[in-house]
Coordinates of C-alpha atoms in Angstrom, one line a residue:
X1072 CA -5.3 144.8 195.3
X1073 CA -3.9 142.1 197.6
X1074 CA -3.0 139.9 195.3
X1075 CA -1.7 142.5 192.9
X1076 CA 1.2 143.6 195.7
X1077 CA 1.5 139.9 196.2
X1078 CA 2.6 139.5 192.3
X1079 CA 4.6 142.6 192.5
X1080 CA 6.6 141.1 195.3
X1081 CA 7.3 137.9 193.2
X1082 CA 8.7 139.0 190.4
X1083 CA 11.3 141.3 192.6
X1084 CA 12.7 138.3 194.3
X1085 CA 12.7 136.5 191.0
X1086 CA 14.0 139.2 189.4
X1087 CA 16.7 139.6 192.5
X1088 CA 17.1 135.3 192.5
X1089 CA 18.1 135.8 188.3
X1090 CA 20.5 138.6 188.6
X1091 CA 22.7 137.2 191.5
X1092 CA 22.6 133.4 189.6
X1093 CA 25.8 134.0 187.6
X1094 CA 25.0 131.6 185.3
X1095 CA 26.1 131.9 182.1
X1096 CA 22.6 131.7 180.0
X1097 CA 20.9 134.4 182.5
X1098 CA 23.2 136.7 181.2
X1099 CA 22.7 136.9 177.4
X1100 CA 19.1 135.2 177.5
X1101 CA 17.7 138.3 177.6
X1102 CA 19.9 139.3 173.8
X1103 CA 18.6 136.2 172.8
X1104 CA 15.1 137.2 172.4
X1105 CA 16.6 140.3 170.7
X1106 CA 18.4 139.4 168.0
X1107 CA 18.3 135.2 168.0
X1108 CA 20.1 132.3 166.9
X1109 CA 23.1 133.8 165.8
X1110 CA 23.9 136.5 167.8
X1111 CA 23.4 133.7 170.9
X1112 CA 26.0 131.5 168.8
X1113 CA 28.7 134.4 168.9
X1114 CA 27.8 135.2 172.4
X1115 CA 28.5 131.9 173.1
X1116 CA 31.9 131.4 171.3
X1117 CA 33.4 135.3 173.3
X1118 CA 31.8 133.9 176.2
X1119 CA 34.3 130.4 176.3
X1120 CA 37.0 132.8 174.5
X1121 CA 36.7 135.2 177.8
X1122 CA 37.1 132.3 180.4
X1123 CA 40.1 131.1 178.3
X1124 CA 42.4 133.9 178.4
X1125 CA 44.6 135.3 181.1
X1126 CA 45.9 138.6 179.1
X1127 CA 44.5 141.1 180.1
X1128 CA 44.7 143.6 176.6
X1129 CA 42.8 140.4 174.7
X1130 CA 40.2 139.9 177.8
X1131 CA 39.3 144.2 177.4
X1132 CA 38.3 143.7 173.7
X1133 CA 37.1 140.2 174.0
X1134 CA 35.1 141.9 176.7
X1135 CA 34.0 144.7 174.7
X1136 CA 32.7 142.6 171.8
X1137 CA 30.9 140.1 174.2
X1138 CA 29.0 142.9 176.3
X1139 CA 28.3 144.4 172.9
X1140 CA 25.9 140.9 172.1
X1141 CA 24.4 141.0 175.5
X1142 CA 23.3 144.9 175.4
X1143 CA 20.2 144.0 176.4
X1144 CA 20.9 141.1 178.6
X1145 CA 19.9 142.1 183.1
X1146 CA 23.8 141.1 183.5
X1147 CA 25.1 143.1 180.9
X1148 CA 25.4 146.0 183.5
X1149 CA 27.9 144.1 185.5
X1150 CA 30.6 143.2 182.2
X1151 CA 30.2 146.6 180.9
X1152 CA 31.4 148.0 184.3
X1153 CA 34.5 146.0 184.3
X1154 CA 35.5 146.1 181.0
X1155 CA 35.5 150.4 181.5
X1156 CA 37.8 149.6 185.1
X1157 CA 39.7 147.0 183.0
X1158 CA 40.0 150.0 179.7
X1159 CA 41.0 152.8 182.7
X1160 CA 43.4 150.4 184.3
X1161 CA 45.3 149.7 180.5
X1162 CA 44.9 153.0 179.1
X1163 CA 43.2 152.5 176.7
X1164 CA 41.0 155.5 175.8
X1165 CA 39.2 153.9 172.9
X1166 CA 37.8 151.2 174.3
X1167 CA 37.0 153.3 177.9
X1168 CA 35.2 155.7 175.8
X1169 CA 33.3 153.2 174.3
X1170 CA 32.2 151.1 176.5
X1171 CA 31.2 154.2 178.5
X1172 CA 28.9 155.1 175.3
X1173 CA 27.3 151.9 175.4
X1174 CA 26.8 151.5 179.2
X1175 CA 24.5 154.6 178.9
X1176 CA 22.5 153.5 176.1
X1177 CA 22.1 150.4 178.6
X1178 CA 20.8 152.7 180.9
X1179 CA 19.0 154.9 178.7
X1180 CA 17.0 151.6 177.6
X1181 CA 16.4 151.2 181.3
X1182 CA 15.0 155.0 181.7
X1183 CA 17.2 155.6 183.2
X1184 CA 18.5 158.7 181.5
X1185 CA 20.5 160.6 184.8
X1186 CA 23.2 157.8 184.9
X1187 CA 22.8 157.3 180.8
X1188 CA 23.8 161.3 180.3
X1189 CA 26.4 160.8 182.7
X1190 CA 28.1 157.8 181.3
X1191 CA 27.6 160.3 178.0
X1192 CA 29.7 163.1 179.5
X1193 CA 32.2 161.4 180.4
X1194 CA 33.2 159.6 177.1
X1195 CA 32.8 162.6 175.5
X1196 CA 35.7 164.1 178.0
X1197 CA 38.1 160.8 177.2
X1198 CA 37.5 160.9 173.2
X1199 CA 38.5 164.4 173.8
X1200 CA 41.4 164.4 175.9
X1201 CA 42.6 161.6 173.2
X1202 CA 40.8 163.2 170.2
X1203 CA 39.1 160.4 169.0
X1204 CA 36.7 161.8 166.7
X1205 CA 34.6 158.6 166.2
X1206 CA 34.1 158.3 169.4
X1207 CA 33.1 162.0 170.4
X1208 CA 30.6 161.7 167.5
X1209 CA 29.3 158.9 169.4
X1210 CA 29.2 160.5 172.8
X1211 CA 27.5 163.8 171.3
X1212 CA 25.0 162.0 169.0
X1213 CA 23.7 160.7 172.8
X1214 CA 24.0 163.3 174.6
X1215 CA 21.9 165.2 171.8
X1216 CA 19.2 161.8 171.8
X1217 CA 18.8 162.4 176.0
X1218 CA 18.3 166.4 175.5
X1219 CA 15.7 165.4 172.7
X1220 CA 14.2 162.9 175.5
X1221 CA 13.7 166.0 176.8
X1222 CA 12.1 167.8 174.9
X1223 CA 15.2 170.1 174.6
X1224 CA 15.2 170.6 171.2
X1225 CA 17.7 173.5 170.5
X1226 CA 20.2 171.9 173.1
X1227 CA 19.8 168.6 171.8
X1228 CA 20.0 170.3 167.7
X1229 CA 23.5 171.3 168.9
X1230 CA 24.8 168.4 169.8
X1231 CA 23.9 167.0 166.7
X1232 CA 25.6 169.2 165.0
X1233 CA 28.7 168.9 165.8
X1234 CA 28.6 165.2 166.6
X1235 CA 27.8 165.2 162.3
X1236 CA 30.8 167.4 162.0
X1237 CA 33.3 165.1 163.4
X1238 CA 31.2 162.1 161.8
X1239 CA 32.0 163.6 158.3
X1240 CA 35.0 164.4 159.3
X1241 CA 36.2 160.5 159.4
X1242 CA 33.9 159.9 156.4
X1243 CA 31.8 157.0 158.7
X1244 CA 28.9 156.7 156.9
X1245 CA 27.0 154.7 159.7
X1246 CA 27.2 157.0 162.2
X1247 CA 26.7 160.3 159.7
X1248 CA 23.5 158.2 158.7
X1249 CA 23.1 157.4 163.2
X1250 CA 23.3 160.9 163.4
X1251 CA 20.7 162.3 161.1
X1252 CA 18.3 159.7 161.4
X1253 CA 18.6 161.4 164.9
X1254 CA 18.9 164.8 163.9
X1255 CA 15.8 164.7 161.7
X1256 CA 13.1 164.2 164.8
X1257 CA 14.5 167.3 166.4
X1258 CA 14.1 168.8 163.4
X1259 CA 10.7 168.1 162.8
X1260 CA 10.3 168.8 166.6
X1261 CA 11.1 172.3 165.6
X1262 CA 8.8 172.8 163.6
X1263 CA 12.4 172.8 160.7
X1264 CA 10.0 169.9 158.2
X1265 CA 11.9 171.2 154.9
X1266 CA 15.5 170.6 156.9
X1267 CA 14.4 167.6 158.7
X1268 CA 13.3 165.6 155.7
X1269 CA 16.4 166.3 153.9
X1270 CA 18.2 165.2 157.2
X1271 CA 16.7 161.5 156.9
X1272 CA 16.6 161.3 153.4
X1273 CA 20.2 161.3 153.1
X1274 CA 20.3 158.8 155.8
X1275 CA 17.7 156.8 153.7
X1276 CA 20.1 156.9 151.1
X1277 CA 23.3 155.7 153.0
X1278 CA 21.7 153.5 154.4
X1279 CA 20.7 151.9 151.2
X1280 CA 23.5 151.8 149.9
X1281 CA 25.0 150.6 152.7
X1282 CA 22.6 147.0 153.2
X1283 CA 21.7 147.8 156.6
X1284 CA 18.1 146.9 156.2
X1285 CA 17.0 147.1 160.0
X1286 CA 18.1 150.5 160.7
X1287 CA 16.8 151.9 157.3
X1288 CA 13.7 150.4 158.7
X1289 CA 14.4 153.0 161.4
X1290 CA 14.8 155.9 158.8
X1291 CA 11.8 155.1 157.3
X1292 CA 9.4 155.0 159.9
X1293 CA 11.0 158.2 161.0
X1294 CA 10.3 159.8 157.8
X1295 CA 6.8 158.7 158.0
X1296 CA 6.4 160.1 161.0
X1297 CA 7.3 163.4 160.0
X1298 CA 5.2 163.5 156.9
X1299 CA 2.3 162.7 159.2
X1300 CA 3.3 165.8 160.7
X1301 CA 3.8 168.3 158.0
X1302 CA 0.0 166.9 157.3
X1303 CA 1.0 164.9 153.7
X1304 CA -1.0 161.4 154.5
X1305 CA -0.1 160.9 151.1
X1306 CA 3.0 160.3 151.4
X1307 CA 3.4 159.5 155.0
X1308 CA 0.6 156.0 154.0
X1309 CA 3.2 155.4 151.3
X1310 CA 5.9 155.1 152.9
X1311 CA 3.8 153.3 156.1
X1312 CA 2.5 150.5 153.5
X1313 CA 6.6 149.8 152.4
X1314 CA 7.6 149.5 156.1
X1315 CA 4.4 147.6 157.2
X1316 CA 5.5 145.5 154.4
X1317 CA 8.9 144.6 155.7
X1318 CA 7.9 144.6 159.2
X1319 CA 5.1 141.8 158.6
X1320 CA 8.3 139.5 156.8
X1321 CA 10.9 141.0 159.5
X1322 CA 10.1 142.5 162.4
X1323 CA 6.4 142.0 163.4
X1324 CA 7.0 144.8 166.7
X1325 CA 7.7 147.3 163.5
X1326 CA 4.8 145.9 161.3
X1327 CA 2.4 147.3 164.5
X1328 CA 4.0 150.4 165.1
X1329 CA 3.0 150.9 160.9
X1330 CA 0.0 149.8 161.3
X1331 CA -0.7 152.0 164.4
X1332 CA 0.4 155.1 162.2
X1333 CA -1.8 154.1 159.1
X1334 CA -4.7 153.8 161.2
X1335 CA -4.1 157.0 162.5
X1336 CA -3.6 158.4 158.7
X1337 CA -7.4 156.3 157.9
X1338 CA -8.6 158.6 160.6
X1339 CA -7.7 161.7 159.6
X1340 CA -8.9 161.2 156.2
X1341 CA -12.1 159.6 157.6
X1342 CA -11.6 155.8 155.5
X1343 CA -13.7 153.7 157.9
X1344 CA -13.4 150.7 156.4
X1345 CA -9.9 150.8 156.2
X1346 CA -9.8 151.1 159.5
X1347 CA -11.4 148.4 160.7
X1348 CA -9.5 146.1 158.5
X1349 CA -6.6 147.7 160.4
X1350 CA -7.7 146.7 163.4
X1351 CA -8.2 143.7 162.7
X1352 CA -5.0 142.6 161.5
X1353 CA -3.2 144.0 164.2
X1354 CA -5.4 142.0 166.5
X1355 CA -3.9 139.2 164.7
X1356 CA -0.5 140.5 164.8
X1357 CA -0.3 141.2 168.4
X1358 CA -1.3 137.6 168.9
X1359 CA 1.8 136.8 167.3
X1360 CA 4.1 138.9 168.2
X1361 CA 2.6 141.2 171.0
X1362 CA 3.2 145.1 171.0
X1363 CA 1.3 146.4 173.9
X1364 CA 1.6 150.6 173.2
X1365 CA 1.0 150.1 169.5
X1366 CA -1.9 147.7 169.6
X1367 CA -3.9 150.0 172.8
X1368 CA -3.7 152.8 170.2
X1369 CA -4.9 151.1 167.4
X1370 CA -7.1 149.6 169.2
X1371 CA -8.8 152.9 170.2
X1372 CA -8.9 154.3 167.0
X1373 CA -11.1 151.6 166.0
X1374 CA -13.0 152.5 169.4
X1375 CA -13.6 156.1 167.6
X1376 CA -14.4 154.7 164.3
X1377 CA -16.8 151.8 166.2
X1378 CA -18.7 154.8 168.2
X1379 CA -18.6 157.2 164.5
X1380 CA -20.4 154.5 163.6
X1381 CA -22.6 153.3 166.4
X1382 CA -21.7 149.3 165.8
X1383 CA -22.8 148.8 169.5
X1384 CA -21.2 145.0 168.9
X1385 CA -18.4 145.9 167.5
X1386 CA -17.8 148.4 170.5
X1387 CA -18.0 146.4 172.9
X1388 CA -15.1 144.0 171.1
X1389 CA -13.1 146.0 171.1
X1390 CA -13.0 147.9 174.5
X1391 CA -13.0 144.2 175.9
X1392 CA -9.8 143.8 173.9
X1393 CA -8.0 147.4 175.0
X1394 CA -9.1 146.7 179.0
X1395 CA -7.2 143.6 178.3
X1396 CA -3.9 144.9 176.8
X1397 CA -4.2 148.0 179.0
X1398 CA -4.1 145.2 181.8
X1399 CA -0.7 143.1 180.4
X1400 CA 0.8 146.7 179.8
X1401 CA 0.3 147.8 183.2
X1402 CA 1.8 144.2 184.1
X1403 CA 4.6 144.6 182.0
X1404 CA 5.9 148.2 182.6
X1405 CA 5.6 146.7 186.6
X1406 CA 8.2 144.2 185.3
X1407 CA 10.5 147.2 183.7
X1408 CA 10.0 148.9 186.7
X1409 CA 11.1 146.0 189.1
X1410 CA 14.5 145.7 186.2
X1411 CA 15.1 149.1 186.4
X1412 CA 15.6 148.9 190.6
X1413 CA 17.2 145.9 189.9
X1414 CA 19.8 147.5 187.9
X1415 CA 20.0 150.7 190.1
X1416 CA 20.2 148.4 192.7
X1417 CA 23.2 146.0 191.6
X1418 CA 24.9 149.2 190.8
X1419 CA 25.0 150.2 194.7
X1420 CA 26.2 146.9 195.2
X1421 CA 28.9 147.5 193.0
X1422 CA 29.8 150.9 194.6
X1423 CA 29.7 149.6 197.8
X1424 CA 32.2 146.6 196.2
X1425 CA 34.3 149.6 194.9
X1426 CA 34.3 151.4 198.0
X1427 CA 35.3 148.3 200.2
X1428 CA 37.9 147.2 197.9
X1429 CA 39.1 151.3 198.8
X1430 CA 39.4 150.5 202.1
X1431 CA 41.1 147.5 201.6
X1432 CA 44.3 149.3 200.0
X1433 CA 44.1 151.7 202.5
X1434 CA 44.6 149.6 204.9
X1435 CA 47.7 148.7 203.3
X1436 CA 49.0 151.6 202.3
X1437 CA 49.2 152.0 206.6
X1438 CA 52.1 150.2 206.4
X1439 CA 53.9 152.0 204.3
X1440 CA 52.6 155.5 206.8
X1441 CA 56.6 155.5 208.9
X1442 CA 58.3 155.5 205.8
X1443 CA 56.0 158.3 204.5
X1444 CA 56.5 160.2 207.3
X1445 CA 60.0 160.0 206.5
X1446 CA 59.6 161.6 203.6
X1447 CA 56.9 164.4 204.1
X1448 CA 60.4 165.7 206.6
X1449 CA 62.2 165.4 203.5
X1450 CA 59.2 167.4 201.7
X1451 CA 58.8 169.9 204.2
X1452 CA 62.6 171.0 204.1
X1453 CA 62.6 171.1 199.8
X1454 CA 59.2 173.0 200.7
X1455 CA 60.7 175.7 202.8
X1456 CA 63.3 175.8 200.2
X1457 CA 61.0 176.2 197.2
X1458 CA 58.9 179.1 200.0
X1459 CA 62.4 181.3 200.4
X1460 CA 62.8 180.7 196.1
X1461 CA 59.7 182.4 196.0
X1462 CA 59.9 185.1 198.4
X1463 CA 63.3 185.8 196.4
X1464 CA 61.2 185.5 192.8
X1465 CA 58.2 187.9 194.5
X1466 CA 60.4 190.6 195.0
X1467 CA 62.3 190.4 191.7
X1468 CA 58.6 190.1 190.3
X1469 CA 57.8 193.9 192.5
X1470 CA 60.6 195.5 191.1
X1471 CA 60.0 194.1 187.3
X1472 CA 56.4 195.4 188.0
X1473 CA 57.3 198.5 189.4
X1474 CA 59.1 199.0 186.0
X1475 CA 56.5 198.1 184.0
X1476 CA 53.8 201.1 186.1
X1477 CA 57.0 203.7 184.9
X1478 CA 57.3 202.5 181.2
X1479 CA 52.9 202.7 181.6
X1480 CA 53.0 206.3 183.3
X1481 CA 55.6 207.5 180.4
X1482 CA 53.4 206.4 177.7
X1483 CA 50.2 208.0 179.6
X1484 CA 52.1 211.1 179.8
X1485 CA 52.4 210.9 175.7
X1486 CA 49.3 210.3 175.7
X1487 CA 48.5 213.5 177.7
X1488 CA 50.8 215.0 175.0
X1489 CA 48.9 214.0 172.3
X1490 CA 45.6 214.6 173.5
X1491 CA 46.8 218.4 174.0
X1492 CA 47.6 218.5 170.9
X1493 CA 44.4 217.0 169.5
X1494 CA 42.4 219.3 171.9
X1495 CA 44.3 222.1 170.7
X1496 CA 43.4 221.3 166.8
X1497 CA 40.1 221.1 167.9
X1498 CA 39.8 224.6 169.2
X1499 CA 42.1 226.2 166.5
X1500 CA 38.7 224.3 164.0
X1501 CA 36.2 225.9 166.2
X1502 CA 38.0 229.0 165.4
X1503 CA 39.2 229.2 161.9
X1504 CA 36.7 227.1 160.4
X1505 CA 33.4 227.5 162.4
X1506 CA 34.4 230.6 162.9
X1507 CA 34.5 231.8 159.4
X1508 CA 31.3 230.7 157.8
X1509 CA 29.1 232.4 161.1
X1510 CA 31.0 235.5 160.7
X1511 CA 30.5 235.5 156.6
X1512 CA 26.1 234.7 157.4
X1513 CA 26.4 237.7 160.4
X1514 CA 28.0 240.2 158.0
X1515 CA 25.5 239.3 155.3
X1516 CA 22.5 239.3 158.0
X1517 CA 24.4 242.8 159.0
X1518 CA 24.0 243.9 155.1
X1519 CA 20.4 242.3 154.8
X1520 CA 19.3 244.8 157.9
X1521 CA 21.0 248.5 156.3
X1522 CA 19.7 247.3 153.0
X1523 CA 23.3 248.1 151.7
X1524 CA 22.9 244.1 149.6
X1525 CA 20.7 243.5 146.5
X1526 CA 18.4 241.1 146.0
X1527 CA 20.7 239.4 143.3
X1528 CA 24.3 239.7 145.7
X1529 CA 22.0 238.0 147.9
X1530 CA 21.3 235.2 146.0
X1531 CA 24.6 235.0 144.9
X1532 CA 26.0 234.7 148.2
X1533 CA 23.7 232.4 150.0
X1534 CA 24.4 229.7 148.5
X1535 CA 28.1 229.2 149.2
X1536 CA 27.8 230.2 153.1
X1537 CA 24.6 227.7 153.0
X1538 CA 27.6 225.3 151.7
X1539 CA 30.3 226.1 154.4
X1540 CA 27.1 226.3 157.3
X1541 CA 26.6 222.6 156.1
X1542 CA 29.9 221.6 156.7
X1543 CA 30.1 223.0 159.4
X1544 CA 27.2 220.8 160.6
X1545 CA 28.8 217.5 159.4
X1546 CA 32.0 218.9 161.2
X1547 CA 30.8 220.1 164.4
X1548 CA 28.5 215.9 164.6
X1549 CA 32.4 214.5 164.0
X1550 CA 34.0 216.6 166.8
X1551 CA 30.7 215.6 169.2
X1552 CA 31.7 212.0 168.4
X1553 CA 34.9 211.8 168.6
X1554 CA 34.9 214.0 171.9
X1555 CA 32.5 211.0 173.4
X1556 CA 34.8 208.4 172.2
X1557 CA 37.7 209.9 173.4
X1558 CA 36.1 210.6 177.4
X1559 CA 33.9 208.3 177.7
X1560 CA 34.3 205.3 174.2
X1561 CA 30.4 204.4 172.7
X1562 CA 29.2 200.7 173.0
X1563 CA 28.8 198.4 169.9
X1564 CA 25.3 196.8 170.1
X1565 CA 24.2 194.6 167.2
X1566 CA 20.8 194.4 165.9
X1567 CA 19.5 193.0 162.6
X1568 CA 18.8 195.4 160.0
X1569 CA 18.7 196.0 155.8
X1570 CA 22.0 197.5 154.8
X1571 CA 20.2 197.9 151.4
X1572 CA 17.6 200.1 153.1
X1573 CA 20.7 202.5 155.6
X1574 CA 22.4 202.9 151.9
X1575 CA 19.0 204.3 150.6
X1576 CA 18.6 206.4 153.3
X1577 CA 21.9 208.0 153.5
X1578 CA 21.9 208.7 149.7
X1579 CA 18.2 210.8 150.3
X1580 CA 20.4 212.2 153.0
X1581 CA 23.5 213.6 150.2
X1582 CA 21.0 214.4 147.3
X1583 CA 19.3 217.1 149.9
X1584 CA 22.2 218.1 151.5
X1585 CA 24.4 221.2 150.2
X1586 CA 27.0 219.5 149.4
X1587 CA 25.7 217.8 146.7
X1588 CA 27.0 218.4 143.3
X1589 CA 24.3 216.3 140.7
X1590 CA 26.8 212.8 141.0
X1591 CA 24.9 209.4 140.0
X1592 CA 24.4 207.4 143.3
X1593 CA 24.5 203.5 142.9
X1594 CA 23.8 201.6 145.8
X1595 CA 24.4 198.1 144.7
X1596 CA 23.8 196.0 147.0
X1597 CA 20.4 193.3 146.6
X1598 CA 17.1 195.0 148.5
X1599 CA 16.3 192.8 151.7
X1600 CA 19.8 192.1 152.8
X1601 CA 20.3 191.7 156.4
X1602 CA 23.1 191.9 158.3
X1603 CA 23.7 191.4 162.2
X1604 CA 26.1 194.6 162.9
X1605 CA 26.4 197.6 165.5
X1606 CA 23.8 199.9 163.0
X1607 CA 25.1 203.0 164.2
X1608 CA 28.5 202.1 163.7
X1609 CA 28.6 201.2 160.1
X1610 CA 25.9 204.5 159.6
X1611 CA 28.3 206.8 160.9
X1612 CA 31.2 205.1 159.1
X1613 CA 28.8 205.3 155.6
X1614 CA 27.9 208.8 156.0
X1615 CA 31.5 209.7 156.7
X1616 CA 32.8 207.8 153.6
X1617 CA 29.7 209.3 151.8
X1618 CA 30.5 212.8 152.3
X1619 CA 34.1 212.5 151.6
X1620 CA 33.5 210.5 147.8
X1621 CA 31.0 213.9 147.2
X1622 CA 33.5 216.3 148.3
X1623 CA 36.2 214.7 145.9
X1624 CA 33.8 214.5 142.7
X1625 CA 32.6 216.1 139.8
X1626 CA 28.7 216.6 138.7
X1627 CA 29.1 213.7 135.9
X1628 CA 31.0 211.0 138.8
X1629 CA 29.6 207.8 140.1
X1630 CA 29.5 207.6 143.8
X1631 CA 29.0 203.5 144.0
X1632 CA 28.4 201.2 147.5
X1633 CA 28.9 197.8 147.5
X1634 CA 28.4 195.0 150.1
X1635 CA 29.5 191.6 150.1
X1636 CA 29.3 189.0 153.3
X1637 CA 32.0 186.1 154.0
X1638 CA 32.4 183.6 156.1
X1639 CA 33.4 185.2 159.6
X1640 CA 32.8 189.2 158.4
X1641 CA 31.5 191.6 155.7
X1642 CA 32.9 193.4 153.3
X1643 CA 31.8 197.5 152.8
X1644 CA 32.9 199.1 149.9
X1645 CA 32.5 203.2 148.8
X1646 CA 33.5 203.7 145.4
X1647 CA 34.2 207.0 143.8
X1648 CA 35.0 208.1 140.3
X1649 CA 36.7 211.7 141.8
X1650 CA 40.5 213.0 141.9
X1651 CA 42.2 210.6 143.4
X1652 CA 44.4 210.9 145.9
X1653 CA 48.7 210.8 145.9
X1654 CA 50.3 208.1 147.9
X1655 CA 51.5 211.1 150.5
X1656 CA 48.1 211.8 151.0
X1657 CA 46.8 208.5 151.7
X1658 CA 49.4 208.4 154.3
X1659 CA 48.2 210.6 156.1
X1660 CA 44.4 209.8 156.2
X1661 CA 43.2 207.6 159.4
X1662 CA 45.5 209.2 161.9
X1663 CA 45.3 211.1 164.8
X1664 CA 46.4 214.3 163.1
X1665 CA 44.5 216.7 161.4
X1666 CA 45.2 218.2 157.9
X1667 CA 42.8 220.0 155.4
X1668 CA 42.2 218.8 152.2
X1669 CA 40.1 220.9 149.4
X1670 CA 37.8 219.0 147.3
X1671 CA 36.4 220.0 144.0
X1672 CA 34.7 222.6 144.7
X1673 CA 37.2 224.1 147.2
X1674 CA 35.9 222.9 150.3
X1675 CA 37.6 222.7 153.0
X1676 CA 38.0 219.6 155.6
X1677 CA 40.1 218.1 158.5
X1678 CA 40.3 214.3 157.9
X1679 CA 38.1 214.1 161.2
X1680 CA 35.9 212.2 160.1
X1681 CA 38.2 209.5 158.5
X1682 CA 39.7 209.3 162.0
X1683 CA 36.7 208.7 163.5
X1684 CA 35.6 206.3 161.2
X1685 CA 38.6 204.4 161.8
X1686 CA 38.0 204.3 165.8
X1687 CA 34.3 203.1 165.3
X1688 CA 36.1 200.2 163.4
X1689 CA 39.0 199.7 165.4
X1690 CA 36.6 198.9 168.0
X1691 CA 34.0 196.8 166.5
X1692 CA 37.0 194.8 165.9
X1693 CA 37.1 195.8 161.8
X1694 CA 39.6 197.1 159.7
X1695 CA 39.3 200.0 157.4
X1696 CA 42.0 201.3 154.3
X1697 CA 41.8 202.8 151.3
X1698 CA 43.0 202.1 147.9
X1699 CA 43.7 204.9 144.9
X1700 CA 45.3 206.6 142.1
X1701 CA 45.3 210.0 141.9
X1702 CA 43.0 210.9 138.7
X1703 CA 41.6 207.8 138.7
X1704 CA 39.2 207.8 141.6
X1705 CA 39.5 206.2 145.6
X1706 CA 37.7 203.2 147.1
X1707 CA 37.6 203.3 150.6
X1708 CA 36.7 199.9 152.2
X1709 CA 36.1 198.5 155.7
X1710 CA 35.0 195.2 157.4
X1711 CA 33.3 194.1 160.1
X1712 CA 33.6 190.9 161.5
X1713 CA 30.4 188.3 162.6
X1714 CA 31.4 188.0 165.9

């Protein structure tokens, strides 16, 4: 245990020494391990140019290219911060957002997700202000990636979708492929596997056409993982074998990752002999190019098979290898943890230097305080003038508000007058339209009681009185609903419902009512058509429009309901083959004035149902109108916005 802590401290001091040596080799030596000799030459060339240039604009461009080449090195952070500060000073939002996003990736790779997302969000603000769609796409994509790592899949998907829209707008295929590859993992985590496979196939297609072999292998690996999660082992095995062959030639780390997944498949399909071959192959590859996490997973699979086959000798051999690899992994993680601490310490030191520079600037500004004091006095006098001017403006605004208030009161008085007029009309309706049928019913009952009405006479008058009472019920419902709207309004409560079933329900109500004359009722909507809207509003409006259509059609006429689902709204139409209407009648509809019209059986009406329908539709931000010609039927159409 004591040796373990001594080793940790030793690694820490060595990493600190490497950080402060400032030599060029250390600045991007780790990068060379990742990208190879070709990238080392590119970094050498850029570093030489960086030391020779004196122009700040050129230095920013070279620095941005150079830091990308040494992205994985310990000293990359310092160069990124220099590039960011230089981009701010030169007011270059594109390179500022670009370097902020790349610095975020650097922090993410070092498991500093909090620092990463801060940089991504700042990059997003900068690119949004500059309307730079490319950098907006990269920033949003990176934020979505962080949310995916944190298992916040719904939030991650929103950022990926928005990012993908920007890449598509500017036709950036590399960005689109990068976006689709990450998005597929999120969709897979949400269980939306078909969408995930579609996304990753699109990414693979783009990268195949562009010849980006290294990125293509990443996309293919993601697809194999999706197929594994779906239980499609046969398809997954095919892709993983192809990945393994590619990795064996170009990237042994990827080859070991492929063998890890292949071993998992063979274990689940109980192909134990194949598992043993995979384990042996992985052990050889790991000696050439170690990948601790993959070899540990493969060894665990091999141990499980050895236990099943009771092969004690192989079991002991694999367990010893596993213990050794775990110890090496712990050492590796310790180094990564110390590197993480070094990065955080570097950032704190850089922040401290920035604070010290700010203090120096403040000290230099102190010499200007006398001038500033004089300027402050001038500003105070200016403020006094402004305050006085505002005081005058305040009184002007106050007078204006009083005028507006007066106008509002006049408008309210006008509205009150209209309301009283409507109230008088309602009382008139109650006195005439409701009282008449009730008196008729009372008179008929009196005749029945005194037995002066024959059975034939009773049967003759009963349907008409029943029809009048049915109309009165609908009239009362509309009056109550209208009164409720006028007093306190109604709340719109959206829900998902089947519009086809709603129409069928109202058709049944109409067929059982006394108003029905045998018209042909046609529901033109496909069954199981659902929409998200206020169901009560839709039903009330439909019921009024359907009753209106029944009133003005004959027994042989058709009454149909049509529905369309547009991008931003729903469109519903009640169409009849009735008597139609004149332009004068159309102009009276949907207004606050009551008027009487007679149906094909001389049914009365007040127009209240249409007035209520207009109010309900407008409360839901929709529109309602009529299309009609005299003698050619009518179309009553209304729309409801989705949002």
